[in-house]
Short mmCIF file of C-alpha atoms and ligand atoms in Angstrom, two decimals:
data_model
loop_
_atom_site.label_atom_id
_atom_site.label_comp_id
_atom_site.label_asym_id
_atom_site.label_seq_id
_atom_site.Cartn_x
_atom_site.Cartn_y
_atom_site.Cartn_z
CA MET A 1 29.19 29.62 10.31
CA LYS A 2 29.43 26.33 9.83
CA ASN A 3 28.60 23.45 7.69
CA ALA A 4 27.20 26.27 5.02
CA ILE A 5 26.41 25.81 1.41
CA GLY A 6 25.22 27.55 -0.93
CA MET A 7 22.88 26.60 -4.13
CA VAL A 8 21.87 27.60 -7.31
CA GLY A 9 19.02 27.35 -9.03
CA LEU A 10 15.81 26.63 -7.50
CA GLY A 11 13.68 24.62 -9.81
CA ARG A 12 12.14 21.41 -9.43
CA MET A 13 15.37 19.88 -8.54
CA GLY A 14 17.70 22.21 -6.62
CA ALA A 15 14.92 24.30 -4.38
CA ASN A 16 13.94 20.73 -2.68
CA MET A 17 17.25 20.24 -2.39
CA ALA A 18 17.96 23.30 -0.77
CA ARG A 19 14.88 22.03 1.71
CA ARG A 20 17.10 18.67 2.69
CA LEU A 21 19.89 20.32 3.15
CA HIS A 22 18.05 22.46 5.44
CA GLN A 23 15.77 20.41 7.07
CA GLY A 24 19.34 18.45 7.60
CA GLY A 25 21.26 21.23 9.46
CA ALA A 26 23.40 22.69 7.02
CA GLN A 27 23.85 26.46 7.05
CA VAL A 28 21.78 26.80 3.21
CA VAL A 29 22.17 30.49 1.05
CA VAL A 30 19.71 29.70 -1.61
CA TYR A 31 20.67 32.04 -4.93
CA ASN A 32 18.07 32.03 -8.49
CA ARG A 33 18.23 34.42 -11.66
CA HIS A 34 14.61 35.40 -10.62
CA VAL A 35 15.16 36.45 -6.90
CA ASP A 36 11.43 36.40 -6.06
CA LYS A 37 12.13 32.24 -5.83
CA ALA A 38 15.33 32.52 -3.42
CA GLU A 39 13.74 35.30 -1.50
CA ALA A 40 10.26 32.75 -1.13
CA LEU A 41 12.20 29.58 0.12
CA ALA A 42 13.73 31.71 2.65
CA ARG A 43 10.60 33.61 3.78
CA GLU A 44 9.08 29.49 4.30
CA SER A 45 12.42 28.18 5.64
CA GLY A 46 14.43 30.62 7.44
CA MET A 47 17.16 29.79 4.80
CA ALA A 48 19.34 32.47 3.66
CA ALA A 49 18.69 33.93 0.32
CA ALA A 50 21.48 35.70 -1.75
CA GLY A 51 20.24 38.49 -4.48
CA THR A 52 23.59 38.32 -6.23
CA LEU A 53 26.17 36.22 -7.18
CA GLU A 54 28.66 38.46 -5.43
CA ALA A 55 26.40 38.24 -2.00
CA LEU A 56 26.00 34.95 -2.25
CA VAL A 57 30.05 34.19 -2.31
CA ALA A 58 30.49 36.91 0.42
CA ALA A 59 27.45 34.73 2.72
CA LEU A 60 29.29 31.71 2.93
CA PRO A 61 32.80 30.92 4.54
CA SER A 62 35.67 29.77 3.08
CA PRO A 63 36.54 27.09 1.66
CA ARG A 64 33.14 27.35 0.16
CA VAL A 65 31.31 25.31 -1.69
CA LEU A 66 28.44 25.90 -4.17
CA TRP A 67 26.55 23.63 -5.69
CA LEU A 68 25.10 24.20 -9.57
CA MET A 69 21.22 23.01 -10.04
CA LEU A 70 20.55 24.33 -13.87
CA PRO A 71 19.89 22.81 -17.13
CA ALA A 72 23.32 21.86 -18.64
CA GLY A 73 24.97 23.69 -20.99
CA ASP A 74 24.69 27.42 -21.32
CA ALA A 75 22.89 28.39 -18.02
CA THR A 76 25.09 25.93 -16.25
CA GLN A 77 28.37 27.52 -17.83
CA SER A 78 27.74 31.03 -17.46
CA HIS A 79 27.32 30.46 -13.56
CA ILE A 80 30.21 29.76 -14.06
CA ASP A 81 32.02 32.49 -15.69
CA ALA A 82 29.78 34.03 -13.25
CA LEU A 83 31.30 32.93 -10.46
CA LEU A 84 34.74 31.68 -11.39
CA PRO A 85 36.40 34.90 -10.40
CA LEU A 86 34.68 35.29 -7.63
CA LEU A 87 35.96 32.40 -5.58
CA SER A 88 39.20 31.50 -4.00
CA ALA A 89 41.37 28.57 -4.04
CA GLY A 90 40.02 25.59 -2.42
CA ASP A 91 36.32 26.03 -2.91
CA VAL A 92 33.90 23.62 -4.22
CA LEU A 93 31.80 24.02 -7.35
CA VAL A 94 29.44 21.15 -7.33
CA ASN A 95 27.66 20.68 -10.92
CA GLY A 96 24.21 18.78 -10.57
CA ALA A 97 22.99 18.84 -14.11
CA ASN A 98 22.03 16.52 -16.17
CA ALA A 99 25.22 16.85 -18.28
CA GLN A 100 27.52 15.34 -20.95
CA HIS A 101 30.20 13.71 -19.06
CA GLU A 102 32.90 15.25 -21.03
CA THR A 103 31.40 18.94 -21.29
CA SER A 104 32.30 18.30 -17.57
CA ILE A 105 35.46 17.34 -17.82
CA ALA A 106 36.57 19.98 -20.08
CA GLN A 107 34.81 22.49 -16.97
CA ALA A 108 36.26 20.95 -14.39
CA ALA A 109 39.96 21.63 -16.47
CA HIS A 110 38.81 24.97 -16.21
CA VAL A 111 37.54 25.51 -13.26
CA GLU A 112 41.05 23.66 -11.64
CA GLN A 113 42.99 26.24 -13.40
CA ALA A 114 41.83 29.09 -11.49
CA GLY A 115 42.55 26.40 -8.08
CA VAL A 116 38.64 25.38 -7.38
CA ARG A 117 37.52 22.96 -7.16
CA TYR A 118 35.18 21.00 -9.08
CA VAL A 119 32.81 17.79 -8.20
CA ASP A 120 30.55 16.50 -11.10
CA ALA A 121 27.39 15.39 -9.28
CA GLY A 122 24.39 13.10 -11.22
CA VAL A 123 21.39 13.50 -8.95
CA SER A 124 18.60 10.81 -9.03
CA GLY A 125 15.23 11.42 -6.92
CA GLY A 126 12.73 14.00 -9.13
CA VAL A 127 10.37 15.48 -6.93
CA TRP A 128 10.55 12.85 -4.42
CA GLY A 129 14.27 13.42 -3.58
CA LEU A 130 13.16 15.64 -0.52
CA GLN A 131 11.41 12.90 1.30
CA GLU A 132 12.69 10.10 -0.16
CA GLY A 133 16.58 11.12 -0.77
CA TYR A 134 18.81 11.63 -3.01
CA ALA A 135 20.35 8.86 -5.60
CA LEU A 136 24.35 11.05 -5.95
CA MET A 137 26.55 9.57 -7.97
CA VAL A 138 29.58 11.94 -8.45
CA GLY A 139 33.41 12.31 -9.59
CA GLY A 140 36.05 14.52 -8.69
CA SER A 141 39.15 14.75 -6.62
CA ARG A 142 39.26 12.96 -3.47
CA GLU A 143 39.63 16.22 -1.71
CA ALA A 144 36.78 18.20 -3.55
CA VAL A 145 34.28 15.23 -2.57
CA ALA A 146 35.13 15.33 0.90
CA ALA A 147 34.98 18.93 0.79
CA VAL A 148 31.11 17.97 -0.23
CA ALA A 149 30.34 14.39 1.41
CA PRO A 150 28.87 16.10 4.18
CA PHE A 151 26.10 17.26 2.13
CA LEU A 152 25.95 14.08 0.67
CA ARG A 153 25.54 12.59 3.49
CA ILE A 154 21.85 14.96 4.34
CA LEU A 155 20.90 14.49 0.10
CA ALA A 156 21.26 10.52 0.42
CA PRO A 157 18.45 8.39 1.92
CA ALA A 158 20.73 7.73 4.63
CA PRO A 159 24.58 9.15 5.21
CA ASP A 160 26.18 6.43 4.60
CA GLN A 161 23.63 4.65 1.41
CA GLY A 162 23.22 6.29 -2.07
CA TRP A 163 26.03 7.97 -2.62
CA LEU A 164 29.12 7.10 -4.51
CA HIS A 165 32.50 8.78 -5.34
CA CYS A 166 32.51 7.19 -8.04
CA GLY A 167 35.78 8.08 -9.83
CA PRO A 168 37.76 10.95 -11.60
CA VAL A 169 35.96 14.22 -13.24
CA GLY A 170 33.76 12.90 -15.65
CA SER A 171 32.29 9.41 -14.05
CA GLY A 172 29.70 11.05 -12.26
CA HIS A 173 27.47 12.12 -14.97
CA PHE A 174 29.34 9.19 -16.72
CA VAL A 175 26.96 7.04 -13.94
CA LYS A 176 24.19 9.28 -14.01
CA MET A 177 23.86 8.65 -18.04
CA VAL A 178 24.18 5.57 -17.77
CA HIS A 179 21.59 4.88 -15.21
CA ASN A 180 18.59 7.25 -16.77
CA GLY A 181 19.73 5.10 -19.95
CA ILE A 182 18.38 2.49 -17.23
CA GLU A 183 16.16 4.22 -16.69
CA TYR A 184 14.52 4.94 -20.14
CA GLY A 185 14.76 0.77 -20.95
CA MET A 186 13.21 -0.45 -17.53
CA MET A 187 10.30 2.30 -18.13
CA GLN A 188 9.59 0.59 -21.80
CA ALA A 189 9.33 -2.09 -20.90
CA LEU A 190 6.77 -0.91 -18.30
CA ALA A 191 5.00 1.09 -21.09
CA GLU A 192 5.08 -2.39 -23.35
CA GLY A 193 3.81 -5.10 -21.15
CA PHE A 194 0.90 -2.88 -19.85
CA ALA A 195 -0.43 -1.65 -23.22
CA ILE A 196 -0.04 -5.61 -23.92
CA LEU A 197 -2.45 -6.03 -21.21
CA LYS A 198 -4.61 -3.58 -21.74
CA GLY A 199 -4.99 -5.02 -26.08
CA LYS A 200 -6.17 -8.47 -24.15
CA GLU A 201 -9.32 -7.30 -24.16
CA ALA A 202 -11.27 -10.42 -24.06
CA PHE A 203 -9.46 -11.23 -20.02
CA HIS A 204 -10.89 -7.12 -18.67
CA LEU A 205 -7.96 -7.10 -17.07
CA ASP A 206 -7.61 -4.43 -14.25
CA LEU A 207 -4.47 -3.16 -14.73
CA ALA A 208 -4.52 -0.95 -11.69
CA GLN A 209 -4.98 -4.91 -9.50
CA VAL A 210 -2.61 -6.62 -12.06
CA ALA A 211 0.37 -3.47 -10.97
CA GLU A 212 -0.35 -3.63 -7.20
CA MET A 213 -0.05 -7.02 -7.34
CA TRP A 214 3.30 -7.06 -8.67
CA ARG A 215 4.27 -4.79 -6.49
CA HIS A 216 4.40 -7.39 -4.14
CA GLY A 217 7.22 -10.20 -4.74
CA SER A 218 7.18 -10.48 -8.13
CA VAL A 219 10.42 -9.30 -9.36
CA VAL A 220 9.44 -6.83 -12.13
CA ARG A 221 8.71 -4.83 -8.32
CA SER A 222 10.43 -1.58 -8.45
CA TRP A 223 9.33 2.48 -8.14
CA LEU A 224 7.94 2.94 -11.53
CA LEU A 225 5.65 0.00 -11.53
CA ASP A 226 4.98 1.86 -7.83
CA LEU A 227 4.24 4.98 -9.25
CA SER A 228 2.61 3.31 -12.04
CA ALA A 229 -0.13 1.52 -9.71
CA ASP A 230 -0.81 5.09 -8.54
CA PHE A 231 -1.37 6.59 -12.14
CA LEU A 232 -3.24 3.39 -12.64
CA LYS A 233 -5.71 2.94 -10.06
CA LYS A 234 -6.62 6.63 -10.73
CA ASP A 235 -7.07 6.01 -14.43
CA GLN A 236 -5.63 3.33 -16.72
CA ALA A 237 -8.04 4.39 -19.72
CA LEU A 238 -5.19 7.73 -20.20
CA ASP A 239 -7.45 9.26 -22.45
CA SER A 240 -6.40 12.06 -22.66
CA ILE A 241 -2.83 11.65 -22.34
CA ALA A 242 -1.33 12.34 -25.44
CA PRO A 243 0.83 9.72 -26.18
CA VAL A 244 3.85 12.09 -26.94
CA VAL A 245 7.12 11.68 -24.34
CA ALA A 246 9.99 13.62 -24.51
CA ASP A 247 13.82 12.79 -24.09
CA SER A 248 16.50 14.94 -22.68
CA GLY A 249 19.79 13.80 -23.75
CA GLU A 250 20.49 11.04 -21.52
CA GLY A 251 19.65 8.52 -23.38
CA LEU A 252 21.10 9.49 -26.39
CA TRP A 253 24.25 9.92 -24.90
CA THR A 254 23.79 6.02 -23.76
CA ALA A 255 23.28 5.03 -26.78
CA GLN A 256 25.84 6.98 -28.31
CA ALA A 257 28.30 5.84 -25.77
CA ALA A 258 27.42 2.19 -26.43
CA LEU A 259 28.70 2.73 -30.18
CA ASP A 260 31.63 4.88 -29.13
CA LEU A 261 32.60 0.94 -26.72
CA LYS A 262 30.86 -0.74 -29.08
CA ILE A 263 28.84 -1.96 -25.77
CA PRO A 264 25.53 -3.53 -27.82
CA ALA A 265 22.28 -1.56 -26.25
CA PRO A 266 19.73 -2.51 -28.51
CA VAL A 267 17.49 -2.04 -25.01
CA ILE A 268 18.23 1.20 -24.64
CA THR A 269 18.42 2.23 -28.08
CA LEU A 270 15.03 1.23 -28.97
CA ALA A 271 13.19 3.02 -25.94
CA LEU A 272 15.04 6.13 -26.98
CA GLN A 273 14.16 5.63 -30.50
CA MET A 274 10.45 5.04 -29.69
CA ARG A 275 10.25 8.47 -27.61
CA TRP A 276 11.09 10.06 -30.73
CA ALA A 277 9.20 7.90 -33.39
CA SER A 278 6.39 9.31 -30.15
CA GLN A 279 7.18 12.72 -31.06
CA GLY A 280 6.21 12.26 -35.03
CA HIS A 281 9.85 11.11 -36.19
CA ALA A 282 8.54 8.39 -37.78
CA ASP A 283 5.89 9.81 -39.40
CA TYR A 284 7.13 9.70 -42.88
CA THR A 285 8.99 6.93 -42.49
CA ALA A 286 5.20 5.46 -42.26
CA ARG A 287 4.14 7.61 -44.89
CA MET A 288 6.52 6.09 -47.07
CA LEU A 289 5.92 2.72 -46.19
CA ALA A 290 1.98 2.93 -46.60
CA MET A 291 3.03 4.77 -50.40
CA MET A 292 5.46 1.75 -51.19
CA ARG A 293 2.39 -0.77 -50.64
CA ASN A 294 0.48 1.29 -52.19
CA GLU A 295 1.91 1.34 -55.96
CA PHE A 296 2.98 -2.65 -56.06
CA GLY A 297 0.15 -3.38 -54.01
CA GLY A 298 -2.58 -1.33 -54.40
CA HIS A 299 -3.45 -1.19 -50.49
CA ALA A 300 -5.26 1.73 -49.88
CA VAL A 301 -4.05 4.47 -47.76
CA GLN A 302 -5.34 6.50 -45.16
CA LYS A 303 -4.93 9.95 -45.76
CA GLU A 304 -4.62 12.78 -43.09
CA ALA A 305 -7.94 14.08 -41.64
N1 NAP B 401 14.31 16.82 -12.48
C1 NAP B 401 14.11 15.94 -12.53
O1 NAP B 401 14.17 15.01 -12.50
C2 NAP B 401 15.87 15.79 -12.64
C3 NAP B 401 16.47 14.88 -12.23
C4 NAP B 401 18.20 14.58 -12.23
C5 NAP B 401 18.46 15.70 -12.27
N2 NAP B 401 18.08 16.96 -13.19
C6 NAP B 401 19.02 17.92 -13.32
O2 NAP B 401 18.83 19.23 -12.73
C7 NAP B 401 18.90 20.10 -13.36
C8 NAP B 401 17.46 21.07 -12.75
O3 NAP B 401 16.86 20.71 -12.95
P1 NAP B 401 15.50 21.58 -12.97
O4 NAP B 401 14.37 19.84 -12.88
O5 NAP B 401 14.99 21.79 -11.21
O6 NAP B 401 14.42 22.14 -13.90
P2 NAP B 401 13.67 23.47 -13.74
O7 NAP B 401 12.58 23.26 -12.61
O8 NAP B 401 13.28 23.53 -14.50
O9 NAP B 401 14.51 24.54 -12.48
C9 NAP B 401 15.78 25.40 -13.30
C10 NAP B 401 16.32 26.23 -12.56
O10 NAP B 401 17.47 26.83 -13.32
C11 NAP B 401 17.06 27.96 -13.78
N3 NAP B 401 17.53 28.30 -15.31
C12 NAP B 401 16.73 27.96 -16.51
N4 NAP B 401 16.93 28.46 -17.26
C13 NAP B 401 18.38 28.87 -16.72
C14 NAP B 401 19.18 29.79 -17.53
N5 NAP B 401 19.49 30.24 -18.89
N6 NAP B 401 20.11 30.60 -16.31
C15 NAP B 401 19.96 30.69 -15.43
N7 NAP B 401 19.31 29.75 -14.99
C16 NAP B 401 18.29 29.03 -15.18
C17 NAP B 401 15.46 28.21 -13.16
O11 NAP B 401 15.73 29.67 -13.22
P3 NAP B 401 14.49 30.08 -13.15
O12 NAP B 401 13.16 29.71 -11.92
O13 NAP B 401 14.63 31.78 -12.93
O14 NAP B 401 13.65 29.81 -14.46
C18 NAP B 401 15.73 27.06 -12.31
O15 NAP B 401 16.02 27.89 -11.55
C19 NAP B 401 19.05 20.01 -14.77
O16 NAP B 401 19.99 19.77 -14.94
C20 NAP B 401 18.36 18.65 -15.03
O17 NAP B 401 18.55 17.70 -16.12
C21 NAP B 401 16.52 16.88 -13.16
#
């Protein structure tokens, strides 16, 4: 089997990445802890499904390439621990999770002790990646990345665009972390801008039309704006959307890296803190403020309903 790859983890990312690899001519063997997902994907596409990690490893020719697309942390680590005894020297493990780069460096050292190669891959593209291709930021040795390069060329938007061997192990996840930090800042700026436009009620601005117009020729045109224009066309009041925004760790790691490196990064840091505020983490602060005003000035406090 030429050009073969094993995909471990068939969530929103892994399943579509497997589909894109398959459509691009790779021989893909898929595995998921709940095997029904792997079987469904195999039925849909003609890919091979493996019911166990042993079967997955056995189905791949040496040197094997296995791409893990799992939540960072225990899920990825436990799969690496289970796979390592099954693999041979020269095989390559790719960790495609949004993982902290220090963890990936330690993980690589452990994996490489067994003679298995390790690549840390930051993947961007979300649910659109199947159609548009993924941006891929990889770290690892030249040999390890060379073994994975045929698959990076398929996954990327174009064979020679949208993927980069950033540097040694850890650098792929570090670049992806900063990428996501930038994403926090860009999203925050766009959201604030549209909130200000909405707040200027006297002008009755049509936010969908503004977004659509900015998509053409403006310096703030971007994919995030494209997506915003799309949903604003359907609903610009957003009344049914709870004002709560999750954060998945990468913004925090970027802010922490900025502190460690003494690089001022107020936009990314504040964007992260605004997400925490949306989750209720500023509520006690606001209650304190309200009570202080009440104490020194007799200003009224609003009571919770
Ligand atoms: N979604 C995005 O836009 C995006 C973009 C870039 C990178 N990423 C990264 O890509 C990775 C996968 O993300 P995703 O969005 O595809 O996640 P997802 O849709 O939640 O899918 C997670 C996958 O991992 C498996 N899984 C979850 N917990 C597990 C555990 N404890 N042990 C074994 N398997 C487990 C799930 O298996 P079951 O189906 O059996 O539950 C599923 O196949 C994450 O590291 C994420 O940070 C995501």
